[in-house]
Amino acid sequence: MEKKNFKAFTKLNPLKKNAIQLCGQEFVDSLTANGIYAKDDEFWIEVNRKLNIPDNAYEQLKIREKVKREQALAEERAREKAEMERLLSNKEELYSKNRSDWTIVVFEMLGTDKYGNKFVAECTKSSGSQLTTQLSITSQEAYSRACSLVDENEKQSQQVRSFIEHYQVLKPLYLMLIYLSGKDAYNPYLGSRPKKCGIENFIGVGFYSGFDYNIIDHLKKEELLERSSTGKSVILSTKGMQLARDMLKTINMDGVERLLEQRNYHEDYINYKSKSD
């Protein structure tokens, strides 16, 4: 690192002749007389100290280089964005077609980008959603890209709708199953303290999960459960417990009422407010 610091600060290679140039022959000779040579790290420690070179000179150089690259990239992106806006502000409509619930309009721009592209397509859905294709060489390519963009958007929208329908059905089933099959979970960092299983340290109902992680993630977003640190199990929160108990009370199934009675103390856990709350 000492050699890297020397080079970063002086912009010279860590060679003896360069050390002599900056520190003087007498200083380098004094190091050599003490058995400290240019091949040794100690040599460059002394040289850097003589030149007041910071210990983090190399690291600071890398930071400056990274900032410079990022600035250059940001400037290039800004130029490209400005050029794109200029091109798109000067375009003429060629034709429009309908596809599913979308209207696709193909435009020809009055100028071209640096790659010779001069066609673009804009897609508008009846609901107001809008999509724009990449620039294309031909109008046919622009339209083809628009069709692909529309079809992919419709596919993703259908997947979202299907998941929501799936989630709405599985949400109550997951919560009830986790609640009835899980075990009380307490703060794992309390060791064997006598109060470990007290109401103050209760964190929820734990359950080793083999469920669909997409469903689990959505339950987590609703703050109905949390994943364990290993990710192999879940802990139903007091909010999730309350919802599960409310749903179970509406089910006409043998044994449910008895199971709820056995966990009536959970009502105290759910409603408990610590002094810090």
PDB file of C-alpha atoms in Angstrom:
ATOM      1  CA  MET A   1       0.000   0.000   0.000  1.00  0.00           C
ATOM      2  CA  GLU A   2       2.927   2.374   0.706  1.00  0.00           C
ATOM      3  CA  LYS A   3       4.033   2.149  -2.932  1.00  0.00           C
ATOM      4  CA  LYS A   4       0.459   2.732  -4.122  1.00  0.00           C
ATOM      5  CA  ASN A   5       0.190   5.798  -1.895  1.00  0.00           C
ATOM      6  CA  PHE A   6       3.460   7.160  -3.319  1.00  0.00           C
ATOM      7  CA  LYS A   7       2.282   6.695  -6.897  1.00  0.00           C
ATOM      8  CA  ALA A   8      -1.209   8.076  -6.211  1.00  0.00           C
ATOM      9  CA  PHE A   9       0.185  11.236  -4.614  1.00  0.00           C
ATOM     10  CA  THR A  10       3.181  11.919  -6.864  1.00  0.00           C
ATOM     11  CA  LYS A  11       1.927  10.337 -10.104  1.00  0.00           C
ATOM     12  CA  LEU A  12       5.369   8.681 -10.360  1.00  0.00           C
ATOM     13  CA  ASN A  13       6.223   5.000 -10.258  1.00  0.00           C
ATOM     14  CA  PRO A  14       7.632   3.817  -6.923  1.00  0.00           C
ATOM     15  CA  LEU A  15      11.242   3.596  -8.104  1.00  0.00           C
ATOM     16  CA  LYS A  16      14.438   4.570  -6.252  1.00  0.00           C
ATOM     17  CA  LYS A  17      15.349   7.212  -8.840  1.00  0.00           C
ATOM     18  CA  ASN A  18      11.978   8.911  -8.310  1.00  0.00           C
ATOM     19  CA  ALA A  19      12.453   8.832  -4.552  1.00  0.00           C
ATOM     20  CA  ILE A  20      15.859  10.504  -5.048  1.00  0.00           C
ATOM     21  CA  GLN A  21      14.297  13.112  -7.334  1.00  0.00           C
ATOM     22  CA  LEU A  22      11.749  14.133  -4.699  1.00  0.00           C
ATOM     23  CA  CYS A  23      13.581  13.475  -1.423  1.00  0.00           C
ATOM     24  CA  GLY A  24      17.171  14.064  -2.417  1.00  0.00           C
ATOM     25  CA  GLN A  25      20.195  11.785  -2.707  1.00  0.00           C
ATOM     26  CA  GLU A  26      21.313  12.388   0.869  1.00  0.00           C
ATOM     27  CA  PHE A  27      17.981  11.234   2.351  1.00  0.00           C
ATOM     28  CA  VAL A  28      17.893   8.043   0.266  1.00  0.00           C
ATOM     29  CA  ASP A  29      21.549   7.312   1.081  1.00  0.00           C
ATOM     30  CA  SER A  30      20.743   7.607   4.800  1.00  0.00           C
ATOM     31  CA  LEU A  31      18.069   4.941   4.407  1.00  0.00           C
ATOM     32  CA  THR A  32      20.430   2.683   2.470  1.00  0.00           C
ATOM     33  CA  ALA A  33      23.095   3.125   5.147  1.00  0.00           C
ATOM     34  CA  ASN A  34      20.605   1.751   7.681  1.00  0.00           C
ATOM     35  CA  GLY A  35      19.874  -1.287   5.530  1.00  0.00           C
ATOM     36  CA  ILE A  36      16.563   0.056   4.205  1.00  0.00           C
ATOM     37  CA  TYR A  37      16.275  -0.438   0.445  1.00  0.00           C
ATOM     38  CA  ALA A  38      13.731   0.481  -2.220  1.00  0.00           C
ATOM     39  CA  LYS A  39      12.470  -3.096  -2.299  1.00  0.00           C
ATOM     40  CA  ASP A  40      11.392  -2.785   1.352  1.00  0.00           C
ATOM     41  CA  ASP A  41       8.008  -1.428   2.512  1.00  0.00           C
ATOM     42  CA  GLU A  42       9.855   0.490   5.249  1.00  0.00           C
ATOM     43  CA  PHE A  43      11.731   2.447   2.566  1.00  0.00           C
ATOM     44  CA  TRP A  44       8.486   3.778   1.142  1.00  0.00           C
ATOM     45  CA  ILE A  45       7.019   4.413   4.585  1.00  0.00           C
ATOM     46  CA  GLU A  46       9.970   6.743   5.251  1.00  0.00           C
ATOM     47  CA  VAL A  47       9.733   8.343   1.800  1.00  0.00           C
ATOM     48  CA  ASN A  48       6.009   8.960   2.221  1.00  0.00           C
ATOM     49  CA  ARG A  49       6.602  10.444   5.671  1.00  0.00           C
ATOM     50  CA  LYS A  50       9.287  12.725   4.226  1.00  0.00           C
ATOM     51  CA  LEU A  51       6.869  13.940   1.529  1.00  0.00           C
ATOM     52  CA  ASN A  52       3.879  14.162   3.920  1.00  0.00           C
ATOM     53  CA  ILE A  53       1.927  11.703   1.782  1.00  0.00           C
ATOM     54  CA  PRO A  54      -1.347  10.685   3.515  1.00  0.00           C
ATOM     55  CA  ASP A  55      -1.797   7.029   4.425  1.00  0.00           C
ATOM     56  CA  ASN A  56      -5.023   6.979   2.392  1.00  0.00           C
ATOM     57  CA  ALA A  57      -3.673   8.707  -0.720  1.00  0.00           C
ATOM     58  CA  TYR A  58      -4.393   5.686  -2.919  1.00  0.00           C
ATOM     59  CA  GLU A  59      -7.911   5.270  -1.534  1.00  0.00           C
ATOM     60  CA  GLN A  60      -8.648   8.957  -2.051  1.00  0.00           C
ATOM     61  CA  LEU A  61      -7.385   8.704  -5.634  1.00  0.00           C
ATOM     62  CA  LYS A  62      -9.773   5.830  -6.315  1.00  0.00           C
ATOM     63  CA  ILE A  63     -12.647   7.823  -4.828  1.00  0.00           C
ATOM     64  CA  ARG A  64     -11.842  10.809  -7.046  1.00  0.00           C
ATOM     65  CA  GLU A  65     -11.619   8.574 -10.111  1.00  0.00           C
ATOM     66  CA  LYS A  66     -14.972   6.987  -9.290  1.00  0.00           C
ATOM     67  CA  VAL A  67     -16.613  10.389  -8.842  1.00  0.00           C
ATOM     68  CA  LYS A  68     -15.134  11.546 -12.140  1.00  0.00           C
ATOM     69  CA  ARG A  69     -16.446   8.458 -13.959  1.00  0.00           C
ATOM     70  CA  GLU A  70     -19.892   8.893 -12.454  1.00  0.00           C
ATOM     71  CA  GLN A  71     -19.960  12.571 -13.416  1.00  0.00           C
ATOM     72  CA  ALA A  72     -18.928  11.746 -16.970  1.00  0.00           C
ATOM     73  CA  LEU A  73     -21.598   9.060 -17.183  1.00  0.00           C
ATOM     74  CA  ALA A  74     -24.254  11.409 -15.798  1.00  0.00           C
ATOM     75  CA  GLU A  75     -23.269  14.084 -18.319  1.00  0.00           C
ATOM     76  CA  GLU A  76     -23.424  11.587 -21.178  1.00  0.00           C
ATOM     77  CA  ARG A  77     -26.867  10.415 -20.084  1.00  0.00           C
ATOM     78  CA  ALA A  78     -28.043  14.026 -19.823  1.00  0.00           C
ATOM     79  CA  ARG A  79     -26.823  14.706 -23.373  1.00  0.00           C
ATOM     80  CA  GLU A  80     -28.534  11.583 -24.672  1.00  0.00           C
ATOM     81  CA  LYS A  81     -31.765  12.532 -22.896  1.00  0.00           C
ATOM     82  CA  ALA A  82     -31.669  16.057 -24.312  1.00  0.00           C
ATOM     83  CA  GLU A  83     -31.011  14.722 -27.806  1.00  0.00           C
ATOM     84  CA  MET A  84     -33.881  12.243 -27.473  1.00  0.00           C
ATOM     85  CA  GLU A  85     -36.253  14.995 -26.348  1.00  0.00           C
ATOM     86  CA  ARG A  86     -35.171  17.140 -29.291  1.00  0.00           C
ATOM     87  CA  LEU A  87     -35.797  14.320 -31.757  1.00  0.00           C
ATOM     88  CA  LEU A  88     -39.178  13.398 -30.261  1.00  0.00           C
ATOM     89  CA  SER A  89     -40.333  17.019 -30.334  1.00  0.00           C
ATOM     90  CA  ASN A  90     -39.997  17.010 -34.119  1.00  0.00           C
ATOM     91  CA  LYS A  91     -41.937  14.053 -35.483  1.00  0.00           C
ATOM     92  CA  GLU A  92     -44.809  13.377 -37.860  1.00  0.00           C
ATOM     93  CA  GLU A  93     -47.470  10.691 -37.501  1.00  0.00           C
ATOM     94  CA  LEU A  94     -47.339   7.994 -40.180  1.00  0.00           C
ATOM     95  CA  TYR A  95     -50.200   5.710 -39.158  1.00  0.00           C
ATOM     96  CA  SER A  96     -52.028   4.233 -36.178  1.00  0.00           C
ATOM     97  CA  LYS A  97     -53.391   0.744 -35.434  1.00  0.00           C
ATOM     98  CA  ASN A  98     -55.352  -0.857 -32.624  1.00  0.00           C
ATOM     99  CA  ARG A  99     -54.053  -3.868 -30.707  1.00  0.00           C
ATOM    100  CA  SER A 100     -56.100  -5.326 -27.854  1.00  0.00           C
ATOM    101  CA  ASP A 101     -57.126  -2.325 -25.758  1.00  0.00           C
ATOM    102  CA  TRP A 102     -54.255  -0.198 -27.074  1.00  0.00           C
ATOM    103  CA  THR A 103     -53.755   2.324 -29.859  1.00  0.00           C
ATOM    104  CA  ILE A 104     -50.328   2.204 -31.505  1.00  0.00           C
ATOM    105  CA  VAL A 105     -49.181   5.310 -33.367  1.00  0.00           C
ATOM    106  CA  VAL A 106     -45.997   5.174 -35.470  1.00  0.00           C
ATOM    107  CA  PHE A 107     -44.063   8.409 -35.987  1.00  0.00           C
ATOM    108  CA  GLU A 108     -41.223   9.478 -38.261  1.00  0.00           C
ATOM    109  CA  MET A 109     -38.808  11.992 -36.771  1.00  0.00           C
ATOM    110  CA  LEU A 110     -37.436  14.823 -38.871  1.00  0.00           C
ATOM    111  CA  GLY A 111     -33.889  13.959 -37.779  1.00  0.00           C
ATOM    112  CA  THR A 112     -31.990  10.807 -36.864  1.00  0.00           C
ATOM    113  CA  ASP A 113     -29.949   9.811 -33.851  1.00  0.00           C
ATOM    114  CA  LYS A 114     -26.250   8.893 -34.118  1.00  0.00           C
ATOM    115  CA  TYR A 115     -27.222   5.338 -35.149  1.00  0.00           C
ATOM    116  CA  GLY A 116     -29.507   6.436 -37.997  1.00  0.00           C
ATOM    117  CA  ASN A 117     -32.771   5.655 -36.175  1.00  0.00           C
ATOM    118  CA  LYS A 118     -35.690   7.921 -37.065  1.00  0.00           C
ATOM    119  CA  PHE A 119     -38.911   6.014 -36.227  1.00  0.00           C
ATOM    120  CA  VAL A 120     -40.711   5.597 -32.913  1.00  0.00           C
ATOM    121  CA  ALA A 121     -44.069   4.221 -31.775  1.00  0.00           C
ATOM    122  CA  GLU A 122     -46.272   5.405 -28.917  1.00  0.00           C
ATOM    123  CA  CYS A 123     -48.801   3.082 -27.316  1.00  0.00           C
ATOM    124  CA  THR A 124     -51.820   4.389 -25.427  1.00  0.00           C
ATOM    125  CA  LYS A 125     -54.309   2.240 -23.503  1.00  0.00           C
ATOM    126  CA  SER A 126     -57.952   3.196 -23.068  1.00  0.00           C
ATOM    127  CA  SER A 127     -57.299   3.468 -19.305  1.00  0.00           C
ATOM    128  CA  GLY A 128     -54.666   6.142 -19.976  1.00  0.00           C
ATOM    129  CA  SER A 129     -51.473   4.071 -19.665  1.00  0.00           C
ATOM    130  CA  GLN A 130     -48.755   5.069 -22.105  1.00  0.00           C
ATOM    131  CA  LEU A 131     -45.652   3.315 -23.450  1.00  0.00           C
ATOM    132  CA  THR A 132     -42.982   4.453 -25.919  1.00  0.00           C
ATOM    133  CA  THR A 133     -40.689   2.183 -27.908  1.00  0.00           C
ATOM    134  CA  GLN A 134     -36.992   2.563 -28.524  1.00  0.00           C
ATOM    135  CA  LEU A 135     -35.986   4.363 -31.697  1.00  0.00           C
ATOM    136  CA  SER A 136     -35.930   2.183 -34.797  1.00  0.00           C
ATOM    137  CA  ILE A 137     -34.412   2.180 -38.280  1.00  0.00           C
ATOM    138  CA  THR A 138     -37.723   1.431 -40.046  1.00  0.00           C
ATOM    139  CA  SER A 139     -41.388   2.092 -39.347  1.00  0.00           C
ATOM    140  CA  GLN A 140     -42.078  -1.661 -39.477  1.00  0.00           C
ATOM    141  CA  GLU A 141     -39.484  -2.264 -36.755  1.00  0.00           C
ATOM    142  CA  ALA A 142     -41.046   0.489 -34.620  1.00  0.00           C
ATOM    143  CA  TYR A 143     -44.497  -1.078 -34.968  1.00  0.00           C
ATOM    144  CA  SER A 144     -43.158  -4.543 -34.198  1.00  0.00           C
ATOM    145  CA  ARG A 145     -41.508  -3.258 -31.055  1.00  0.00           C
ATOM    146  CA  ALA A 146     -44.742  -1.563 -30.043  1.00  0.00           C
ATOM    147  CA  CYS A 147     -46.663  -4.825 -30.431  1.00  0.00           C
ATOM    148  CA  SER A 148     -44.104  -6.641 -28.278  1.00  0.00           C
ATOM    149  CA  LEU A 149     -44.266  -3.869 -25.675  1.00  0.00           C
ATOM    150  CA  VAL A 150     -48.067  -4.013 -25.550  1.00  0.00           C
ATOM    151  CA  ASP A 151     -48.171  -7.812 -25.389  1.00  0.00           C
ATOM    152  CA  GLU A 152     -45.585  -7.942 -22.582  1.00  0.00           C
ATOM    153  CA  ASN A 153     -47.470  -5.276 -20.631  1.00  0.00           C
ATOM    154  CA  GLU A 154     -50.732  -7.202 -20.994  1.00  0.00           C
ATOM    155  CA  LYS A 155     -49.006 -10.416 -19.925  1.00  0.00           C
ATOM    156  CA  GLN A 156     -47.584  -8.786 -16.805  1.00  0.00           C
ATOM    157  CA  SER A 157     -50.927  -7.169 -15.977  1.00  0.00           C
ATOM    158  CA  GLN A 158     -52.658 -10.540 -16.281  1.00  0.00           C
ATOM    159  CA  GLN A 159     -50.048 -12.115 -14.005  1.00  0.00           C
ATOM    160  CA  VAL A 160     -50.658  -9.403 -11.403  1.00  0.00           C
ATOM    161  CA  ARG A 161     -54.420  -9.861 -11.616  1.00  0.00           C
ATOM    162  CA  SER A 162     -54.082 -13.628 -11.292  1.00  0.00           C
ATOM    163  CA  PHE A 163     -51.802 -13.288  -8.284  1.00  0.00           C
ATOM    164  CA  ILE A 164     -54.174 -10.872  -6.541  1.00  0.00           C
ATOM    165  CA  GLU A 165     -57.052 -13.284  -7.051  1.00  0.00           C
ATOM    166  CA  HIS A 166     -54.868 -16.121  -5.759  1.00  0.00           C
ATOM    167  CA  TYR A 167     -53.686 -14.065  -2.795  1.00  0.00           C
ATOM    168  CA  GLN A 168     -57.175 -13.027  -1.738  1.00  0.00           C
ATOM    169  CA  VAL A 169     -58.156 -16.680  -1.395  1.00  0.00           C
ATOM    170  CA  LEU A 170     -54.938 -17.917   0.247  1.00  0.00           C
ATOM    171  CA  LYS A 171     -54.406 -15.013   2.656  1.00  0.00           C
ATOM    172  CA  PRO A 172     -57.003 -16.098   5.245  1.00  0.00           C
ATOM    173  CA  LEU A 173     -56.052 -19.768   4.838  1.00  0.00           C
ATOM    174  CA  TYR A 174     -52.363 -19.045   5.432  1.00  0.00           C
ATOM    175  CA  LEU A 175     -53.049 -16.889   8.459  1.00  0.00           C
ATOM    176  CA  MET A 176     -55.378 -19.401  10.059  1.00  0.00           C
ATOM    177  CA  LEU A 177     -53.076 -22.361   9.366  1.00  0.00           C
ATOM    178  CA  ILE A 178     -50.001 -20.544  10.674  1.00  0.00           C
ATOM    179  CA  TYR A 179     -51.898 -19.452  13.746  1.00  0.00           C
ATOM    180  CA  LEU A 180     -53.263 -22.894  14.603  1.00  0.00           C
ATOM    181  CA  SER A 181     -50.126 -24.862  13.691  1.00  0.00           C
ATOM    182  CA  GLY A 182     -47.498 -22.485  15.055  1.00  0.00           C
ATOM    183  CA  LYS A 183     -46.011 -22.154  18.502  1.00  0.00           C
ATOM    184  CA  ASP A 184     -45.541 -19.127  20.725  1.00  0.00           C
ATOM    185  CA  ALA A 185     -42.312 -17.306  19.903  1.00  0.00           C
ATOM    186  CA  TYR A 186     -40.346 -15.166  22.342  1.00  0.00           C
ATOM    187  CA  ASN A 187     -37.296 -12.943  22.052  1.00  0.00           C
ATOM    188  CA  PRO A 188     -34.457 -15.405  21.223  1.00  0.00           C
ATOM    189  CA  TYR A 189     -31.740 -13.201  22.745  1.00  0.00           C
ATOM    190  CA  LEU A 190     -32.900 -13.524  26.339  1.00  0.00           C
ATOM    191  CA  GLY A 191     -31.307 -16.941  26.912  1.00  0.00           C
ATOM    192  CA  SER A 192     -32.637 -18.824  29.910  1.00  0.00           C
ATOM    193  CA  ARG A 193     -33.844 -15.843  31.891  1.00  0.00           C
ATOM    194  CA  PRO A 194     -36.922 -16.668  33.996  1.00  0.00           C
ATOM    195  CA  LYS A 195     -39.040 -14.063  32.243  1.00  0.00           C
ATOM    196  CA  LYS A 196     -38.149 -15.288  28.772  1.00  0.00           C
ATOM    197  CA  CYS A 197     -41.662 -16.612  28.165  1.00  0.00           C
ATOM    198  CA  GLY A 198     -43.429 -13.649  29.729  1.00  0.00           C
ATOM    199  CA  ILE A 199     -45.860 -11.360  27.980  1.00  0.00           C
ATOM    200  CA  GLU A 200     -43.212  -8.617  27.730  1.00  0.00           C
ATOM    201  CA  ASN A 201     -41.017 -10.787  25.505  1.00  0.00           C
ATOM    202  CA  PHE A 202     -43.695 -12.357  23.310  1.00  0.00           C
ATOM    203  CA  ILE A 203     -43.115 -11.599  19.606  1.00  0.00           C
ATOM    204  CA  GLY A 204     -45.732 -13.723  17.814  1.00  0.00           C
ATOM    205  CA  VAL A 205     -46.574 -17.236  16.651  1.00  0.00           C
ATOM    206  CA  GLY A 206     -43.707 -19.074  14.914  1.00  0.00           C
ATOM    207  CA  PHE A 207     -44.167 -21.565  12.097  1.00  0.00           C
ATOM    208  CA  TYR A 208     -41.721 -23.402   9.810  1.00  0.00           C
ATOM    209  CA  SER A 209     -42.794 -22.253   6.391  1.00  0.00           C
ATOM    210  CA  GLY A 210     -43.038 -24.274   3.208  1.00  0.00           C
ATOM    211  CA  PHE A 211     -45.502 -21.873   1.664  1.00  0.00           C
ATOM    212  CA  ASP A 212     -45.423 -19.846  -1.531  1.00  0.00           C
ATOM    213  CA  TYR A 213     -42.899 -17.069  -0.868  1.00  0.00           C
ATOM    214  CA  ASN A 214     -44.866 -14.591  -2.976  1.00  0.00           C
ATOM    215  CA  ILE A 215     -47.808 -15.004  -0.614  1.00  0.00           C
ATOM    216  CA  ILE A 216     -45.513 -14.762   2.395  1.00  0.00           C
ATOM    217  CA  ASP A 217     -43.943 -11.570   1.034  1.00  0.00           C
ATOM    218  CA  HIS A 218     -47.336  -9.931   0.605  1.00  0.00           C
ATOM    219  CA  LEU A 219     -48.394 -10.948   4.108  1.00  0.00           C
ATOM    220  CA  LYS A 220     -45.169  -9.360   5.309  1.00  0.00           C
ATOM    221  CA  LYS A 221     -45.916  -6.134   3.423  1.00  0.00           C
ATOM    222  CA  GLU A 222     -49.222  -5.982   5.281  1.00  0.00           C
ATOM    223  CA  GLU A 223     -47.271  -6.416   8.555  1.00  0.00           C
ATOM    224  CA  LEU A 224     -49.140  -9.651   9.284  1.00  0.00           C
ATOM    225  CA  LEU A 225     -45.962 -11.693   9.734  1.00  0.00           C
ATOM    226  CA  GLU A 226     -42.165 -11.589   9.597  1.00  0.00           C
ATOM    227  CA  ARG A 227     -39.589 -14.053   8.318  1.00  0.00           C
ATOM    228  CA  SER A 228     -37.066 -15.478  10.726  1.00  0.00           C
ATOM    229  CA  SER A 229     -33.401 -14.525  10.362  1.00  0.00           C
ATOM    230  CA  THR A 230     -32.766 -17.843   8.555  1.00  0.00           C
ATOM    231  CA  GLY A 231     -35.748 -17.408   6.255  1.00  0.00           C
ATOM    232  CA  LYS A 232     -36.918 -20.957   6.989  1.00  0.00           C
ATOM    233  CA  SER A 233     -39.766 -19.978   9.263  1.00  0.00           C
ATOM    234  CA  VAL A 234     -42.229 -17.145   9.782  1.00  0.00           C
ATOM    235  CA  ILE A 235     -43.613 -15.406  12.854  1.00  0.00           C
ATOM    236  CA  LEU A 236     -47.215 -14.260  12.813  1.00  0.00           C
ATOM    237  CA  SER A 237     -47.419 -10.768  14.280  1.00  0.00           C
ATOM    238  CA  THR A 238     -50.040  -9.757  16.818  1.00  0.00           C
ATOM    239  CA  LYS A 239     -51.828  -7.980  13.964  1.00  0.00           C
ATOM    240  CA  GLY A 240     -51.838 -11.223  11.969  1.00  0.00           C
ATOM    241  CA  MET A 241     -52.900 -13.196  15.046  1.00  0.00           C
ATOM    242  CA  GLN A 242     -55.885 -10.912  15.595  1.00  0.00           C
ATOM    243  CA  LEU A 243     -56.964 -11.232  11.972  1.00  0.00           C
ATOM    244  CA  ALA A 244     -56.542 -15.017  12.065  1.00  0.00           C
ATOM    245  CA  ARG A 245     -58.588 -15.312  15.275  1.00  0.00           C
ATOM    246  CA  ASP A 246     -61.339 -13.098  13.829  1.00  0.00           C
ATOM    247  CA  MET A 247     -61.543 -15.260  10.697  1.00  0.00           C
ATOM    248  CA  LEU A 248     -61.501 -18.523  12.658  1.00  0.00           C
ATOM    249  CA  LYS A 249     -64.437 -17.343  14.738  1.00  0.00           C
ATOM    250  CA  THR A 250     -66.547 -17.180  11.564  1.00  0.00           C
ATOM    251  CA  ILE A 251     -65.745 -20.739  10.439  1.00  0.00           C
ATOM    252  CA  ASN A 252     -68.198 -23.533  11.145  1.00  0.00           C
ATOM    253  CA  MET A 253     -65.703 -26.352  11.671  1.00  0.00           C
ATOM    254  CA  ASP A 254     -65.505 -28.952  14.432  1.00  0.00           C
ATOM    255  CA  GLY A 255     -62.766 -28.236  16.945  1.00  0.00           C
ATOM    256  CA  VAL A 256     -62.030 -24.628  15.928  1.00  0.00           C
ATOM    257  CA  GLU A 257     -63.838 -23.134  18.914  1.00  0.00           C
ATOM    258  CA  ARG A 258     -61.880 -25.377  21.304  1.00  0.00           C
ATOM    259  CA  LEU A 259     -58.554 -24.441  19.697  1.00  0.00           C
ATOM    260  CA  LEU A 260     -59.381 -20.769  20.060  1.00  0.00           C
ATOM    261  CA  GLU A 261     -60.292 -21.250  23.704  1.00  0.00           C
ATOM    262  CA  GLN A 262     -56.919 -22.886  24.358  1.00  0.00           C
ATOM    263  CA  ARG A 263     -55.255 -19.727  23.073  1.00  0.00           C
ATOM    264  CA  ASN A 264     -57.519 -17.175  24.667  1.00  0.00           C
ATOM    265  CA  TYR A 265     -54.469 -15.774  26.461  1.00  0.00           C
ATOM    266  CA  HIS A 266     -53.331 -14.507  23.077  1.00  0.00           C
ATOM    267  CA  GLU A 267     -55.961 -11.797  23.432  1.00  0.00           C
ATOM    268  CA  ASP A 268     -53.845 -10.386  26.258  1.00  0.00           C
ATOM    269  CA  TYR A 269     -50.722 -10.600  24.086  1.00  0.00           C
ATOM    270  CA  ILE A 270     -52.468  -8.886  21.191  1.00  0.00           C
ATOM    271  CA  ASN A 271     -53.773  -6.035  23.333  1.00  0.00           C
ATOM    272  CA  TYR A 272     -50.655  -5.660  25.469  1.00  0.00           C
ATOM    273  CA  LYS A 273     -48.964  -2.262  25.345  1.00  0.00           C
ATOM    274  CA  SER A 274     -45.445  -1.985  26.738  1.00  0.00           C
ATOM    275  CA  LYS A 275     -44.309   1.105  28.595  1.00  0.00           C
ATOM    276  CA  SER A 276     -42.305   2.166  25.544  1.00  0.00           C
ATOM    277  CA  ASP A 277     -45.339   2.131  23.237  1.00  0.00           C
TER     278      ASP A 277
END
